[in-house]
């Protein structure tokens, strides 16, 4: 536990804004030797499920392999670039992840996520637009889902890690 | 390896240090590492008092993107986090380039190796290569693509780099 964290009952709007608007977070999974390996990734907060969804191609599946071996992960939201938020907090989510060995190719059921991806990253809509990229990038559309259930959420006002963090009382996350 | 870490480190404003907490969960924090002036191949790191990481295996990630989540750049250094006389340092052991590092040759290698890794994933599970529902995907693009009011983004080889 960090210093004397201040425990808060309920997820404050500024933290949920970070979950909804940050373009990337830093996902850490544990390698076989226990080293935390961190990737920048697109997180999707599913507030109704109270968990995050991250997808990755089967060609870049190391994070899924790590989760299947050890479910302990963290998500750090510390880069507000393009979020439109003014001095947002930095947020750390520690949790337990699942990465089922199920390959998704259909985009059905991912409408909200696609809406975000094409709005946030307009150039990504070019993937698969022509026969060449369809031939050489089909792997990008073979996706695995990783679900992260939070067990601890800490945040630092203004993104200042030298300030005392707040902590969410997890009874309010469900 | 040390030369690559220090050369690219200076291209980023800050880095994300990830270590383990007492319960064995990853714990990440933003920091500004800098090379030890004594000449040893170690990065010094100031961490807030009470940061609950323990010495041991750790990694350092630097990454950036622009306002359109493009021009992605990243690298990771795996190594060891050391605490000595109250001071933290990171000893990099391996440099792992991410997207946007290494120019066009790295992009080509990335696409070739990604295709191979996908094939291996399927082969190890005795799965046929699935067909991609391009019509469905294109319909979603038409439905959800956001029209950029400003300049059109260029899709050049060195920028053709999916996040993950």
PDB file of N, CA and C in Angstrom, chain A residues 59-132:
ATOM      1  N   UNK A  59      -1.195 -12.409 -33.181  1.00  0.00           N
ATOM      2  CA  UNK A  59       0.214 -12.249 -33.540  1.00  0.00           C
ATOM      3  C   UNK A  59       0.995 -11.517 -32.449  1.00  0.00           C
ATOM      4  N   UNK A  60       0.268 -10.891 -31.538  1.00  0.00           N
ATOM      5  CA  UNK A  60       0.907 -10.111 -30.465  1.00  0.00           C
ATOM      6  C   UNK A  60       0.336 -10.603 -29.137  1.00  0.00           C
ATOM      7  N   UNK A  61       0.352 -11.915 -28.983  1.00  0.00           N
ATOM      8  CA  UNK A  61      -0.408 -12.555 -27.914  1.00  0.00           C
ATOM      9  C   UNK A  61       0.366 -12.729 -26.608  1.00  0.00           C
ATOM     10  N   UNK A  62       1.593 -12.192 -26.531  1.00  0.00           N
ATOM     11  CA  UNK A  62       2.385 -12.463 -25.334  1.00  0.00           C
ATOM     12  C   UNK A  62       1.680 -12.012 -24.059  1.00  0.00           C
ATOM     13  N   UNK A  63       0.972 -10.877 -24.141  1.00  0.00           N
ATOM     14  CA  UNK A  63       0.286 -10.395 -22.941  1.00  0.00           C
ATOM     15  C   UNK A  63      -0.812 -11.382 -22.532  1.00  0.00           C
ATOM     16  N   UNK A  64      -1.469 -12.002 -23.503  1.00  0.00           N
ATOM     17  CA  UNK A  64      -2.498 -13.010 -23.181  1.00  0.00           C
ATOM     18  C   UNK A  64      -1.843 -14.257 -22.588  1.00  0.00           C
ATOM     19  N   UNK A  65      -0.709 -14.666 -23.166  1.00  0.00           N
ATOM     20  CA  UNK A  65       0.009 -15.828 -22.604  1.00  0.00           C
ATOM     21  C   UNK A  65       0.393 -15.565 -21.144  1.00  0.00           C
ATOM     22  N   UNK A  66       0.885 -14.351 -20.897  1.00  0.00           N
ATOM     23  CA  UNK A  66       1.292 -14.008 -19.527  1.00  0.00           C
ATOM     24  C   UNK A  66       0.109 -14.057 -18.567  1.00  0.00           C
ATOM     25  N   UNK A  67      -1.026 -13.535 -19.020  1.00  0.00           N
ATOM     26  CA  UNK A  67      -2.228 -13.514 -18.168  1.00  0.00           C
ATOM     27  C   UNK A  67      -2.707 -14.929 -17.873  1.00  0.00           C
ATOM     28  N   UNK A  68      -2.630 -15.801 -18.860  1.00  0.00           N
ATOM     29  CA  UNK A  68      -3.086 -17.185 -18.633  1.00  0.00           C
ATOM     30  C   UNK A  68      -2.192 -17.887 -17.601  1.00  0.00           C
ATOM     31  N   UNK A  69      -0.932 -17.494 -17.550  1.00  0.00           N
ATOM     32  CA  UNK A  69      -0.012 -18.099 -16.584  1.00  0.00           C
ATOM     33  C   UNK A  69      -0.118 -17.437 -15.213  1.00  0.00           C
ATOM     34  N   UNK A  70      -0.311 -16.112 -15.216  1.00  0.00           N
ATOM     35  CA  UNK A  70      -0.414 -15.351 -13.965  1.00  0.00           C
ATOM     36  C   UNK A  70      -1.382 -14.189 -14.199  1.00  0.00           C
ATOM     37  N   UNK A  71      -2.548 -14.213 -13.551  1.00  0.00           N
ATOM     38  CA  UNK A  71      -3.586 -13.213 -13.864  1.00  0.00           C
ATOM     39  C   UNK A  71      -3.329 -11.820 -13.282  1.00  0.00           C
ATOM     40  N   UNK A  72      -2.264 -11.656 -12.520  1.00  0.00           N
ATOM     41  CA  UNK A  72      -2.038 -10.361 -11.889  1.00  0.00           C
ATOM     42  C   UNK A  72      -1.554  -9.335 -12.907  1.00  0.00           C
ATOM     43  N   UNK A  73      -2.270  -8.234 -13.002  1.00  0.00           N
ATOM     44  CA  UNK A  73      -1.934  -7.194 -13.977  1.00  0.00           C
ATOM     45  C   UNK A  73      -2.123  -5.820 -13.344  1.00  0.00           C
ATOM     46  N   UNK A  74      -1.652  -4.812 -14.033  1.00  0.00           N
ATOM     47  CA  UNK A  74      -2.004  -3.439 -13.658  1.00  0.00           C
ATOM     48  C   UNK A  74      -2.200  -2.615 -14.918  1.00  0.00           C
ATOM     49  N   UNK A  75      -3.006  -1.586 -14.780  1.00  0.00           N
ATOM     50  CA  UNK A  75      -3.239  -0.614 -15.848  1.00  0.00           C
ATOM     51  C   UNK A  75      -2.914   0.756 -15.274  1.00  0.00           C
ATOM     52  N   UNK A  76      -1.971   1.442 -15.878  1.00  0.00           N
ATOM     53  CA  UNK A  76      -1.660   2.800 -15.430  1.00  0.00           C
ATOM     54  C   UNK A  76      -2.141   3.775 -16.498  1.00  0.00           C
ATOM     55  N   UNK A  77      -2.928   4.734 -16.079  1.00  0.00           N
ATOM     56  CA  UNK A  77      -3.402   5.793 -16.980  1.00  0.00           C
ATOM     57  C   UNK A  77      -2.601   7.042 -16.632  1.00  0.00           C
ATOM     58  N   UNK A  78      -1.566   7.297 -17.415  1.00  0.00           N
ATOM     59  CA  UNK A  78      -0.669   8.400 -17.032  1.00  0.00           C
ATOM     60  C   UNK A  78      -0.313   9.318 -18.200  1.00  0.00           C
ATOM     61  N   UNK A  79      -0.866   9.054 -19.391  1.00  0.00           N
ATOM     62  CA  UNK A  79      -0.579   9.905 -20.546  1.00  0.00           C
ATOM     63  C   UNK A  79      -1.894  10.490 -21.067  1.00  0.00           C
ATOM     64  N   UNK A  80      -2.183  11.759 -20.725  1.00  0.00           N
ATOM     65  CA  UNK A  80      -3.474  12.345 -21.113  1.00  0.00           C
ATOM     66  C   UNK A  80      -3.524  12.876 -22.551  1.00  0.00           C
ATOM     67  N   UNK A  81      -2.462  12.650 -23.345  1.00  0.00           N
ATOM     68  CA  UNK A  81      -2.427  13.202 -24.703  1.00  0.00           C
ATOM     69  C   UNK A  81      -3.715  12.891 -25.456  1.00  0.00           C
ATOM     70  N   UNK A  82      -4.329  13.921 -26.015  1.00  0.00           N
ATOM     71  CA  UNK A  82      -5.520  13.830 -26.867  1.00  0.00           C
ATOM     72  C   UNK A  82      -6.799  13.530 -26.098  1.00  0.00           C
ATOM     73  N   UNK A  83      -6.717  13.425 -24.779  1.00  0.00           N
ATOM     74  CA  UNK A  83      -7.920  13.078 -24.009  1.00  0.00           C
ATOM     75  C   UNK A  83      -8.883  14.261 -23.898  1.00  0.00           C
ATOM     76  N   UNK A  84      -8.365  15.461 -24.044  1.00  0.00           N
ATOM     77  CA  UNK A  84      -9.204  16.640 -23.876  1.00  0.00           C
ATOM     78  C   UNK A  84      -9.472  16.987 -22.422  1.00  0.00           C
ATOM     79  N   UNK A  85      -8.882  16.235 -21.511  1.00  0.00           N
ATOM     80  CA  UNK A  85      -9.103  16.486 -20.091  1.00  0.00           C
ATOM     81  C   UNK A  85      -8.063  17.469 -19.567  1.00  0.00           C
ATOM     82  N   UNK A  86      -8.498  18.338 -18.676  1.00  0.00           N
ATOM     83  CA  UNK A  86      -7.619  19.352 -18.120  1.00  0.00           C
ATOM     84  C   UNK A  86      -7.054  18.862 -16.781  1.00  0.00           C
ATOM     85  N   UNK A  87      -5.752  18.698 -16.719  1.00  0.00           N
ATOM     86  CA  UNK A  87      -5.036  18.190 -15.529  1.00  0.00           C
ATOM     87  C   UNK A  87      -5.762  17.020 -14.856  1.00  0.00           C
ATOM     88  N   UNK A  88      -5.960  15.951 -15.623  1.00  0.00           N
ATOM     89  CA  UNK A  88      -6.632  14.786 -15.036  1.00  0.00           C
ATOM     90  C   UNK A  88      -5.720  14.079 -14.044  1.00  0.00           C
ATOM     91  N   UNK A  89      -6.310  13.272 -13.181  1.00  0.00           N
ATOM     92  CA  UNK A  89      -5.471  12.468 -12.288  1.00  0.00           C
ATOM     93  C   UNK A  89      -4.773  11.366 -13.069  1.00  0.00           C
ATOM     94  N   UNK A  90      -3.668  10.875 -12.537  1.00  0.00           N
ATOM     95  CA  UNK A  90      -3.099   9.613 -13.008  1.00  0.00           C
ATOM     96  C   UNK A  90      -3.772   8.514 -12.194  1.00  0.00           C
ATOM     97  N   UNK A  91      -4.098   7.423 -12.853  1.00  0.00           N
ATOM     98  CA  UNK A  91      -4.851   6.365 -12.181  1.00  0.00           C
ATOM     99  C   UNK A  91      -4.149   5.029 -12.373  1.00  0.00           C
ATOM    100  N   UNK A  92      -4.001   4.310 -11.287  1.00  0.00           N
ATOM    101  CA  UNK A  92      -3.443   2.958 -11.356  1.00  0.00           C
ATOM    102  C   UNK A  92      -4.522   1.954 -10.951  1.00  0.00           C
ATOM    103  N   UNK A  93      -4.743   0.988 -11.815  1.00  0.00           N
ATOM    104  CA  UNK A  93      -5.682  -0.092 -11.518  1.00  0.00           C
ATOM    105  C   UNK A  93      -4.880  -1.379 -11.409  1.00  0.00           C
ATOM    106  N   UNK A  94      -4.972  -2.027 -10.284  1.00  0.00           N
ATOM    107  CA  UNK A  94      -4.389  -3.362 -10.152  1.00  0.00           C
ATOM    108  C   UNK A  94      -5.541  -4.353 -10.154  1.00  0.00           C
ATOM    109  N   UNK A  95      -5.370  -5.450 -10.846  1.00  0.00           N
ATOM    110  CA  UNK A  95      -6.491  -6.364 -10.934  1.00  0.00           C
ATOM    111  C   UNK A  95      -6.109  -7.738 -11.406  1.00  0.00           C
ATOM    112  N   UNK A  96      -7.146  -8.520 -11.590  1.00  0.00           N
ATOM    113  CA  UNK A  96      -6.982  -9.895 -12.057  1.00  0.00           C
ATOM    114  C   UNK A  96      -7.587 -10.006 -13.450  1.00  0.00           C
ATOM    115  N   UNK A  97      -6.837 -10.622 -14.334  1.00  0.00           N
ATOM    116  CA  UNK A  97      -7.240 -10.659 -15.743  1.00  0.00           C
ATOM    117  C   UNK A  97      -7.567 -12.076 -16.189  1.00  0.00           C
ATOM    118  N   UNK A  98      -8.379 -12.138 -17.214  1.00  0.00           N
ATOM    119  CA  UNK A  98      -8.675 -13.403 -17.888  1.00  0.00           C
ATOM    120  C   UNK A  98      -8.415 -13.187 -19.370  1.00  0.00           C
ATOM    121  N   UNK A  99      -7.883 -14.201 -20.016  1.00  0.00           N
ATOM    122  CA  UNK A  99      -7.626 -14.115 -21.459  1.00  0.00           C
ATOM    123  C   UNK A  99      -8.030 -15.434 -22.105  1.00  0.00           C
ATOM    124  N   UNK A 100      -9.320 -15.612 -22.349  1.00  0.00           N
ATOM    125  CA  UNK A 100      -9.791 -16.873 -22.942  1.00  0.00           C
ATOM    126  C   UNK A 100      -9.120 -17.139 -24.286  1.00  0.00           C
ATOM    127  N   UNK A 101      -8.894 -18.405 -24.562  1.00  0.00           N
ATOM    128  CA  UNK A 101      -8.263 -18.782 -25.837  1.00  0.00           C
ATOM    129  C   UNK A 101      -9.344 -18.895 -26.912  1.00  0.00           C
ATOM    130  N   UNK A 102      -9.971 -17.767 -27.187  1.00  0.00           N
ATOM    131  CA  UNK A 102     -11.047 -17.715 -28.182  1.00  0.00           C
ATOM    132  C   UNK A 102     -10.728 -16.607 -29.171  1.00  0.00           C
ATOM    133  N   UNK A 103     -10.594 -16.967 -30.425  1.00  0.00           N
ATOM    134  CA  UNK A 103     -10.230 -15.987 -31.452  1.00  0.00           C
ATOM    135  C   UNK A 103     -11.484 -15.350 -32.018  1.00  0.00           C
ATOM    136  N   UNK A 104     -11.513 -14.020 -31.964  1.00  0.00           N
ATOM    137  CA  UNK A 104     -12.648 -13.281 -32.519  1.00  0.00           C
ATOM    138  C   UNK A 104     -12.229 -12.673 -33.856  1.00  0.00           C
ATOM    139  N   UNK A 105     -13.064 -12.859 -34.873  1.00  0.00           N
ATOM    140  CA  UNK A 105     -12.838 -12.132 -36.123  1.00  0.00           C
ATOM    141  C   UNK A 105     -14.010 -11.212 -36.427  1.00  0.00           C
ATOM    142  N   UNK A 106     -15.155 -11.551 -35.898  1.00  0.00           N
ATOM    143  CA  UNK A 106     -16.331 -10.708 -36.117  1.00  0.00           C
ATOM    144  C   UNK A 106     -16.243  -9.465 -35.236  1.00  0.00           C
ATOM    145  N   UNK A 107     -16.748  -8.345 -35.752  1.00  0.00           N
ATOM    146  CA  UNK A 107     -16.777  -7.125 -34.935  1.00  0.00           C
ATOM    147  C   UNK A 107     -18.140  -6.936 -34.288  1.00  0.00           C
ATOM    148  N   UNK A 108     -19.029  -7.880 -34.532  1.00  0.00           N
ATOM    149  CA  UNK A 108     -20.359  -7.792 -33.909  1.00  0.00           C
ATOM    150  C   UNK A 108     -20.195  -7.814 -32.391  1.00  0.00           C
ATOM    151  N   UNK A 109     -20.894  -6.941 -31.731  1.00  0.00           N
ATOM    152  CA  UNK A 109     -20.806  -6.875 -30.278  1.00  0.00           C
ATOM    153  C   UNK A 109     -19.737  -5.929 -29.776  1.00  0.00           C
ATOM    154  N   UNK A 110     -18.997  -5.321 -30.696  1.00  0.00           N
ATOM    155  CA  UNK A 110     -17.931  -4.384 -30.293  1.00  0.00           C
ATOM    156  C   UNK A 110     -18.197  -2.971 -30.841  1.00  0.00           C
ATOM    157  N   UNK A 111     -19.467  -2.638 -31.002  1.00  0.00           N
ATOM    158  CA  UNK A 111     -19.813  -1.356 -31.631  1.00  0.00           C
ATOM    159  C   UNK A 111     -19.224  -0.167 -30.876  1.00  0.00           C
ATOM    160  N   UNK A 112     -19.368  -0.175 -29.578  1.00  0.00           N
ATOM    161  CA  UNK A 112     -18.898   0.978 -28.808  1.00  0.00           C
ATOM    162  C   UNK A 112     -17.374   1.107 -28.885  1.00  0.00           C
ATOM    163  N   UNK A 113     -16.694  -0.026 -28.844  1.00  0.00           N
ATOM    164  CA  UNK A 113     -15.237  -0.014 -28.934  1.00  0.00           C
ATOM    165  C   UNK A 113     -14.777   0.477 -30.322  1.00  0.00           C
ATOM    166  N   UNK A 114     -15.456  -0.006 -31.375  1.00  0.00           N
ATOM    167  CA  UNK A 114     -15.077   0.434 -32.726  1.00  0.00           C
ATOM    168  C   UNK A 114     -15.326   1.923 -32.924  1.00  0.00           C
ATOM    169  N   UNK A 115     -16.432   2.372 -32.362  1.00  0.00           N
ATOM    170  CA  UNK A 115     -16.735   3.799 -32.474  1.00  0.00           C
ATOM    171  C   UNK A 115     -15.587   4.621 -31.880  1.00  0.00           C
ATOM    172  N   UNK A 116     -15.093   4.169 -30.741  1.00  0.00           N
ATOM    173  CA  UNK A 116     -13.977   4.880 -30.110  1.00  0.00           C
ATOM    174  C   UNK A 116     -12.708   4.782 -30.943  1.00  0.00           C
ATOM    175  N   UNK A 117     -12.399   3.588 -31.422  1.00  0.00           N
ATOM    176  CA  UNK A 117     -11.149   3.396 -32.158  1.00  0.00           C
ATOM    177  C   UNK A 117     -11.118   4.269 -33.406  1.00  0.00           C
ATOM    178  N   UNK A 118     -12.198   4.285 -34.169  1.00  0.00           N
ATOM    179  CA  UNK A 118     -12.194   5.060 -35.413  1.00  0.00           C
ATOM    180  C   UNK A 118     -12.259   6.561 -35.154  1.00  0.00           C
ATOM    181  N   UNK A 119     -12.810   6.942 -34.006  1.00  0.00           N
ATOM    182  CA  UNK A 119     -12.812   8.372 -33.657  1.00  0.00           C
ATOM    183  C   UNK A 119     -11.435   8.787 -33.141  1.00  0.00           C
ATOM    184  N   UNK A 120     -10.845   7.938 -32.321  1.00  0.00           N
ATOM    185  CA  UNK A 120      -9.566   8.288 -31.702  1.00  0.00           C
ATOM    186  C   UNK A 120      -8.401   8.141 -32.664  1.00  0.00           C
ATOM    187  N   UNK A 121      -8.474   7.112 -33.508  1.00  0.00           N
ATOM    188  CA  UNK A 121      -7.350   6.777 -34.388  1.00  0.00           C
ATOM    189  C   UNK A 121      -7.865   6.661 -35.827  1.00  0.00           C
ATOM    190  N   UNK A 122      -8.178   7.793 -36.449  1.00  0.00           N
ATOM    191  CA  UNK A 122      -8.837   7.759 -37.761  1.00  0.00           C
ATOM    192  C   UNK A 122      -8.055   6.958 -38.806  1.00  0.00           C
ATOM    193  N   UNK A 123      -6.734   7.025 -38.752  1.00  0.00           N
ATOM    194  CA  UNK A 123      -5.946   6.344 -39.786  1.00  0.00           C
ATOM    195  C   UNK A 123      -6.075   4.827 -39.707  1.00  0.00           C
ATOM    196  N   UNK A 124      -6.505   4.308 -38.568  1.00  0.00           N
ATOM    197  CA  UNK A 124      -6.605   2.852 -38.446  1.00  0.00           C
ATOM    198  C   UNK A 124      -7.711   2.290 -39.328  1.00  0.00           C
ATOM    199  N   UNK A 125      -8.607   3.149 -39.810  1.00  0.00           N
ATOM    200  CA  UNK A 125      -9.666   2.641 -40.677  1.00  0.00           C
ATOM    201  C   UNK A 125      -9.106   2.185 -42.024  1.00  0.00           C
ATOM    202  N   UNK A 126      -7.831   2.511 -42.284  1.00  0.00           N
ATOM    203  CA  UNK A 126      -7.207   2.064 -43.540  1.00  0.00           C
ATOM    204  C   UNK A 126      -6.797   0.594 -43.496  1.00  0.00           C
ATOM    205  N   UNK A 127      -6.721   0.026 -42.276  1.00  0.00           N
ATOM    206  CA  UNK A 127      -6.329  -1.380 -42.196  1.00  0.00           C
ATOM    207  C   UNK A 127      -7.333  -2.235 -42.962  1.00  0.00           C
ATOM    208  N   UNK A 128      -6.853  -3.034 -43.891  1.00  0.00           N
ATOM    209  CA  UNK A 128      -7.732  -3.944 -44.622  1.00  0.00           C
ATOM    210  C   UNK A 128      -8.529  -3.275 -45.717  1.00  0.00           C
ATOM    211  N   UNK A 129      -8.108  -2.079 -46.121  1.00  0.00           N
ATOM    212  CA  UNK A 129      -8.869  -1.366 -47.142  1.00  0.00           C
ATOM    213  C   UNK A 129      -8.597  -1.823 -48.559  1.00  0.00           C
ATOM    214  N   UNK A 130      -7.489  -2.522 -48.759  1.00  0.00           N
ATOM    215  CA  UNK A 130      -7.159  -2.954 -50.121  1.00  0.00           C
ATOM    216  C   UNK A 130      -6.636  -4.387 -50.066  1.00  0.00           C
ATOM    217  N   UNK A 131      -6.564  -5.040 -51.218  1.00  0.00           N
ATOM    218  CA  UNK A 131      -6.175  -6.460 -51.232  1.00  0.00           C
ATOM    219  C   UNK A 131      -4.820  -6.724 -50.573  1.00  0.00           C
ATOM    220  N   UNK A 132      -3.897  -5.784 -50.722  1.00  0.00           N
ATOM    221  CA  UNK A 132      -2.563  -5.994 -50.161  1.00  0.00           C
ATOM    222  C   UNK A 132      -2.608  -6.051 -48.632  1.00  0.00           C
TER     223      UNK A 132
END
